Short mmCIF file of C-alpha atoms in Angstrom, two decimals:
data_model
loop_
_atom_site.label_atom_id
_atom_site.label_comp_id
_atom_site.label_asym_id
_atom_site.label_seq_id
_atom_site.Cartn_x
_atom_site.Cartn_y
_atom_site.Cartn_z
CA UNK A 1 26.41 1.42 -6.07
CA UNK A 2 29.93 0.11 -4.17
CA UNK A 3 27.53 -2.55 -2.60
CA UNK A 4 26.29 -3.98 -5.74
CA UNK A 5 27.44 -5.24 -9.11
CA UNK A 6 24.75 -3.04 -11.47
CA UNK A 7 21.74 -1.36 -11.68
CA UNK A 8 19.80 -4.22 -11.78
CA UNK A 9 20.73 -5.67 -9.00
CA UNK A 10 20.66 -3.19 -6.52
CA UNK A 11 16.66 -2.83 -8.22
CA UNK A 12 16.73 -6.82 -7.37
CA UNK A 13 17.57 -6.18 -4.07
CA UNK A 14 14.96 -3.49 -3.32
CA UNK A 15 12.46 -5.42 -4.70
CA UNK A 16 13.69 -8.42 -2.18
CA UNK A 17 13.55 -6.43 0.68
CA UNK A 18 9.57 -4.96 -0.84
CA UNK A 19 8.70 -8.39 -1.25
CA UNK A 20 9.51 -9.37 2.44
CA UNK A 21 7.51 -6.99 3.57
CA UNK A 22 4.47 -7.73 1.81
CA UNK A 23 4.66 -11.31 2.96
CA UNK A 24 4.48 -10.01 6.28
CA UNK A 25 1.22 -8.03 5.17
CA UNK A 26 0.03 -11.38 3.92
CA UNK A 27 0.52 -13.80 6.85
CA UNK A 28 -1.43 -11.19 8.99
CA UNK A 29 -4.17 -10.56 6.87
CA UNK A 30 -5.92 -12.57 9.56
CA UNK A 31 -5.63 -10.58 12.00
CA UNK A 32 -6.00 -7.07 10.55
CA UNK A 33 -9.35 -8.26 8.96
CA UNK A 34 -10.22 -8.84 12.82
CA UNK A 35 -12.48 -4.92 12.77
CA UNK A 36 -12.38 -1.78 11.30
CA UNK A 37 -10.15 -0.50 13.85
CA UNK A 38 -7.63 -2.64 13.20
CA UNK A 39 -7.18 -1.88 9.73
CA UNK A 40 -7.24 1.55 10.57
CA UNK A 41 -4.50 1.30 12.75
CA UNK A 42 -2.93 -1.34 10.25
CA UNK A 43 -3.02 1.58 7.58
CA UNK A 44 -0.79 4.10 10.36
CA UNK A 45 1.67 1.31 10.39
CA UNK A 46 3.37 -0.71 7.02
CA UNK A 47 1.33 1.04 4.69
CA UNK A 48 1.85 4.84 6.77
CA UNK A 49 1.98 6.68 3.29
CA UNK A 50 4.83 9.36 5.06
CA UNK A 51 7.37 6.56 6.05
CA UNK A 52 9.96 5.61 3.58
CA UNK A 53 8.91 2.31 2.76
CA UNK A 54 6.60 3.28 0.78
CA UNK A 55 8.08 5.56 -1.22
CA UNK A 56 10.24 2.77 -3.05
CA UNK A 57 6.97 0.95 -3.60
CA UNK A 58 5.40 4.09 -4.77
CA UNK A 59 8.27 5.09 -7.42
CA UNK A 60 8.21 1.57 -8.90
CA UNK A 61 4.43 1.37 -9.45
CA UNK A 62 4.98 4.59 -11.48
CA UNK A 63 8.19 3.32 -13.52
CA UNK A 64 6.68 -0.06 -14.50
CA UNK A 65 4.53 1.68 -16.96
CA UNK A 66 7.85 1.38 -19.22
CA UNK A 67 7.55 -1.67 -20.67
CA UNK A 68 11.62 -1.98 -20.52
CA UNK A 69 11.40 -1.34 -16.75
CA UNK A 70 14.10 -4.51 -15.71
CA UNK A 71 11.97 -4.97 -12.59
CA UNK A 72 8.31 -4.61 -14.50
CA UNK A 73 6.62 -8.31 -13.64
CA UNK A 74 8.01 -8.44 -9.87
CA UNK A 75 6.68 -5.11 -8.51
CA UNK A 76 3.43 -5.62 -10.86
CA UNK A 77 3.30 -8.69 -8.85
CA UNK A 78 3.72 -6.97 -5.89
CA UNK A 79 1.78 -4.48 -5.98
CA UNK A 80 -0.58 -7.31 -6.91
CA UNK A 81 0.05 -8.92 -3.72
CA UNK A 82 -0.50 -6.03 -1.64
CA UNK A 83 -3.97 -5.54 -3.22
CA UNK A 84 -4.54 -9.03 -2.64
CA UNK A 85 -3.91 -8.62 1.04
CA UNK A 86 -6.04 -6.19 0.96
CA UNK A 87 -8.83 -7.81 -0.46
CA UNK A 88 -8.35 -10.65 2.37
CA UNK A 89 -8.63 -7.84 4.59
CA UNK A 90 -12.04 -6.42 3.22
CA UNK A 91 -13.50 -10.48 2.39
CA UNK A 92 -12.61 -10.93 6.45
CA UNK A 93 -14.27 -7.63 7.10
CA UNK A 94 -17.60 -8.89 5.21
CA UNK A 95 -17.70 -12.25 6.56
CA UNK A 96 -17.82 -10.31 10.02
CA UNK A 97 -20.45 -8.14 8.60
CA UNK A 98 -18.52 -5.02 8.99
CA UNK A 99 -18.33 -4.31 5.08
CA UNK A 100 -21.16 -1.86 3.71
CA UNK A 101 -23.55 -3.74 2.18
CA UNK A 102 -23.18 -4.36 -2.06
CA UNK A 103 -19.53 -3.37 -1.50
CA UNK A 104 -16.56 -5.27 -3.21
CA UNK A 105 -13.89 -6.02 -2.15
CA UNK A 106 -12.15 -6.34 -5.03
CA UNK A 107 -12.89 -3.31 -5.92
CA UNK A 108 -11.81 -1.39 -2.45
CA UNK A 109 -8.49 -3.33 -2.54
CA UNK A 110 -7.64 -1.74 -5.58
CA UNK A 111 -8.95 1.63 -5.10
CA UNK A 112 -7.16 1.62 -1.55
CA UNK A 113 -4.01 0.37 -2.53
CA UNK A 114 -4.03 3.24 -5.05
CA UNK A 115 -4.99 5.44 -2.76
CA UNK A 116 -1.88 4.49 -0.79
CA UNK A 117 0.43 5.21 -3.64
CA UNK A 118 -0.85 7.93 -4.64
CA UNK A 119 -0.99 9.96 -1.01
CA UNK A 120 2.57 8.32 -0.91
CA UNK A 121 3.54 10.17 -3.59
CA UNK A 122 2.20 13.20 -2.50
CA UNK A 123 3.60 13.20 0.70
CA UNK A 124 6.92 12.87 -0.89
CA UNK A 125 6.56 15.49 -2.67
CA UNK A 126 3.78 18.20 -2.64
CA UNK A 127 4.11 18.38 0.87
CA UNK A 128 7.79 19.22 1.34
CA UNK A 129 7.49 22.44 -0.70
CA UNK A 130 3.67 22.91 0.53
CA UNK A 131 5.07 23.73 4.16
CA UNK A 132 1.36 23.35 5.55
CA UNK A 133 -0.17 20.67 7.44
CA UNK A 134 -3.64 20.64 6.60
CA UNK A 135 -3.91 17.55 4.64
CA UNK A 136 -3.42 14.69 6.73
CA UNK A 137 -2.46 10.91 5.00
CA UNK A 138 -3.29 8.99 7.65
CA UNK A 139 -6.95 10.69 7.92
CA UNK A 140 -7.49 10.40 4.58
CA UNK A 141 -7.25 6.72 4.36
CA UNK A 142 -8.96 6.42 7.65
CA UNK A 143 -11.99 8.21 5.88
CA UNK A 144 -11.86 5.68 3.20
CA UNK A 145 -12.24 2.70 5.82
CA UNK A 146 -15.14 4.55 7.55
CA UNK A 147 -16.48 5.00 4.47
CA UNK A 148 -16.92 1.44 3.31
CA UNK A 149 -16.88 -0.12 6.82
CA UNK A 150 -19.94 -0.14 9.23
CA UNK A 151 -18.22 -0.56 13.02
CA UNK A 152 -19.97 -1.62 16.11
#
């Protein structure tokens, strides 16, 4: 708290520094929506549910349900952008015929991106006190992508 003036903004400044890194997600939507590989390895990288940055991102999505929460609309928005990024992903996956057929990818944005959290979450927690390995993030949403994704 000796580096900022409240609260609210050191919460402003987190949020900044989420923000940036979502943009980053967003200008290379492109590219991760190149194969089903890529995503996969996208998913082991900024969204890796066992590095730190996500546990911020996590934490927030969970303390926005107060509707008091100072940072509420920005990390809704957020996490709104991340899904969104997401959803380029999967629409560029489609186009190149790579989606399972009648998927959406609406829908898989949203589930995956909550998917993320949530393993997140776990990671940061459960697993600490859990002292076992056998439940692998990065697997997990790998088997999600497989699982909606037809690859060459």
């Amino acid at each position: 708290m000796h580096h900022f003036s409240s609260k609210e903004v050191l919460l402003g400044a987190v949020i900044d520094r989420l923000e940036a890194h979502a943009q980053g997600l967003l200008d290379s939507a492109d590219s991760i929506a190149s194969s089903p590989e890529t995503l996969i390895a996208s998913l082991g990288g900024p969204w890796d549910p066992r590095k730190h940055s996500m546990a911020p991102l996590a934490t927030l999505s969970a303390e926005i349900v107060d509707p008091g929460h100072p940072g509420r609309f920005r990390v809704a928005r957020l996490r709104l952008v991340h899904e969104h990024v997401l959803e380029r992903v999967f629409d560029g996956l489609d186009e190149r015929g790579h989606l399972v057929a009648g998927t959406s990818s609406k829908f898989l944005a949203r589930s995956l991106f909550s998917l993320l959290l949530s393993l997140t979450v776990r990671e940061h927690t459960v697993r600490e006190p859990q002292k076992t390995s056998d439940a692998d993030p990065i697997a997990d949403v790998q088997e999600f992508v497989r699982l909606c994704c037809v690859t060459d």
